[in-house]
Amino acid sequence: PASHASREIVELNVGGQVYVTRRCTVVSVRDSLLWRMFSQQQPSELPRDSKGRFFLDRDGFLFRYILDYLRDLQLVLPEHFPERSRLQREAEYFQLPDLARPVKLDQGLHSEHVRLM
């Protein structure tokens, strides 16, 4: 049981920022890059940092919004968020078109709360 539980928790090092989440969260969007990485490949094939965490050479600050989206399938951004175009690029990299689309559409608005179904 302990080994099964440890496989359910995923530690990610994204650009130097460490995130700990459940595997089911990481694979919640079918056909996304993370879904393919963690459901199609063997974990031993994925790059790791010196502490054994899965390593992604991406923007660690913006990944929090990617992870929040994977948890709830909705995007909630702060009222003043100047990183919209960068977040859109990250969403495209992670192959999350339903996240990239609202970020692109809402790039001139102030406060965002976009629910995706």
Tab-separated table of C-alpha atoms in Angstrom:
chain	number	residue	atom	x	y	z
A	1	PRO	CA	0.000	0.000	0.000
A	2	ALA	CA	2.783	2.493	0.782
A	3	SER	CA	4.390	2.017	-2.625
A	4	HIS	CA	1.004	2.452	-4.317
A	5	ALA	CA	0.428	5.681	-2.364
A	6	SER	CA	3.871	6.968	-3.304
A	7	ARG	CA	3.068	6.397	-6.989
A	8	GLU	CA	-0.079	8.497	-6.575
A	9	ILE	CA	1.945	11.515	-5.415
A	10	VAL	CA	3.991	13.283	-8.085
A	11	GLU	CA	6.821	15.673	-7.279
A	12	LEU	CA	7.655	18.087	-10.080
A	13	ASN	CA	10.550	20.491	-10.373
A	14	VAL	CA	9.395	23.078	-12.892
A	15	GLY	CA	12.123	25.601	-13.628
A	16	GLY	CA	13.403	25.339	-10.050
A	17	GLN	CA	9.964	25.562	-8.396
A	18	VAL	CA	8.817	22.380	-6.680
A	19	TYR	CA	5.203	21.245	-6.962
A	20	VAL	CA	3.695	18.220	-5.248
A	21	THR	CA	0.375	16.941	-6.513
A	22	ARG	CA	-1.565	13.787	-7.206
A	23	ARG	CA	-0.954	11.781	-10.343
A	24	CYS	CA	-4.664	11.954	-11.215
A	25	THR	CA	-4.361	15.762	-11.329
A	26	VAL	CA	-1.400	15.679	-13.707
A	27	VAL	CA	-3.232	13.345	-16.118
A	28	SER	CA	-6.653	15.011	-15.815
A	29	VAL	CA	-6.657	16.435	-19.372
A	30	ARG	CA	-6.486	13.643	-21.919
A	31	ASP	CA	-3.983	14.103	-24.780
A	32	SER	CA	-2.166	16.942	-23.004
A	33	LEU	CA	1.617	16.787	-22.748
A	34	LEU	CA	1.472	15.911	-19.048
A	35	TRP	CA	-1.148	13.229	-19.708
A	36	ARG	CA	1.145	11.643	-22.286
A	37	MET	CA	4.191	11.962	-20.050
A	38	PHE	CA	2.587	10.342	-17.015
A	39	SER	CA	0.200	7.853	-18.576
A	40	GLN	CA	1.917	6.812	-21.805
A	41	GLN	CA	5.591	6.771	-20.860
A	42	GLN	CA	7.356	4.839	-18.161
A	43	PRO	CA	8.339	7.207	-15.320
A	44	SER	CA	11.914	5.941	-15.600
A	45	GLU	CA	12.106	7.558	-19.061
A	46	LEU	CA	11.290	11.051	-17.766
A	47	PRO	CA	14.078	13.473	-16.776
A	48	ARG	CA	14.625	13.933	-13.043
A	49	ASP	CA	16.508	16.399	-10.888
A	50	SER	CA	19.173	15.456	-8.338
A	51	LYS	CA	16.488	14.737	-5.702
A	52	GLY	CA	14.521	12.391	-7.947
A	53	ARG	CA	11.718	14.826	-8.784
A	54	PHE	CA	10.428	14.926	-12.354
A	55	PHE	CA	12.064	17.884	-14.087
A	56	LEU	CA	10.340	20.204	-16.558
A	57	ASP	CA	12.407	23.026	-18.024
A	58	ARG	CA	9.533	25.527	-18.103
A	59	ASP	CA	8.412	28.650	-16.235
A	60	GLY	CA	8.028	27.577	-12.612
A	61	PHE	CA	6.026	30.651	-11.592
A	62	LEU	CA	3.395	30.248	-14.310
A	63	PHE	CA	3.085	26.493	-13.771
A	64	ARG	CA	0.971	27.189	-10.669
A	65	TYR	CA	-1.799	28.379	-13.002
A	66	ILE	CA	-1.391	25.294	-15.190
A	67	LEU	CA	-1.693	23.081	-12.102
A	68	ASP	CA	-4.701	25.007	-10.775
A	69	TYR	CA	-6.377	24.535	-14.151
A	70	LEU	CA	-5.649	20.787	-14.083
A	71	ARG	CA	-7.245	20.555	-10.631
A	72	ASP	CA	-10.487	22.415	-11.366
A	73	LEU	CA	-10.672	22.791	-15.171
A	74	GLN	CA	-11.176	26.493	-14.697
A	75	LEU	CA	-8.883	29.482	-14.925
A	76	VAL	CA	-8.836	32.124	-12.218
A	77	LEU	CA	-6.276	34.894	-12.628
A	78	PRO	CA	-5.501	37.871	-10.398
A	79	GLU	CA	-7.086	41.176	-11.387
A	80	HIS	CA	-3.786	42.620	-12.594
A	81	PHE	CA	-1.980	39.833	-14.419
A	82	PRO	CA	0.575	41.055	-16.973
A	83	GLU	CA	1.753	37.534	-17.871
A	84	ARG	CA	-1.216	36.525	-20.049
A	85	SER	CA	0.757	36.015	-23.248
A	86	ARG	CA	3.377	33.963	-21.404
A	87	LEU	CA	0.679	31.855	-19.742
A	88	GLN	CA	-0.897	31.290	-23.140
A	89	ARG	CA	2.469	30.074	-24.444
A	90	GLU	CA	2.799	27.700	-21.474
A	91	ALA	CA	-0.740	26.393	-22.037
A	92	GLU	CA	0.109	25.769	-25.690
A	93	TYR	CA	3.360	24.014	-24.728
A	94	PHE	CA	1.504	21.718	-22.329
A	95	GLN	CA	-1.075	21.147	-25.080
A	96	LEU	CA	-4.028	22.490	-23.119
A	97	PRO	CA	-6.067	24.206	-25.854
A	98	ASP	CA	-9.073	24.818	-23.598
A	99	LEU	CA	-6.797	26.810	-21.292
A	100	ALA	CA	-4.886	28.626	-24.045
A	101	ARG	CA	-8.089	29.775	-25.759
A	102	PRO	CA	-9.598	31.795	-22.849
A	103	VAL	CA	-6.222	33.334	-22.000
A	104	LYS	CA	-5.928	34.537	-25.590
A	105	LEU	CA	-9.531	35.791	-25.739
A	106	ASP	CA	-9.360	37.572	-22.403
A	107	GLN	CA	-6.075	39.378	-22.969
A	108	GLY	CA	-7.473	42.923	-22.588
A	109	LEU	CA	-9.845	42.329	-19.728
A	110	HIS	CA	-9.131	43.025	-16.092
A	111	SER	CA	-10.405	40.256	-13.844
A	112	GLU	CA	-10.751	36.734	-15.147
A	113	HIS	CA	-12.846	33.860	-13.942
A	114	VAL	CA	-13.414	31.507	-16.825
A	115	ARG	CA	-15.145	28.188	-16.252
A	116	LEU	CA	-14.574	25.510	-18.852
A	117	MET	CA	-16.899	22.574	-19.262
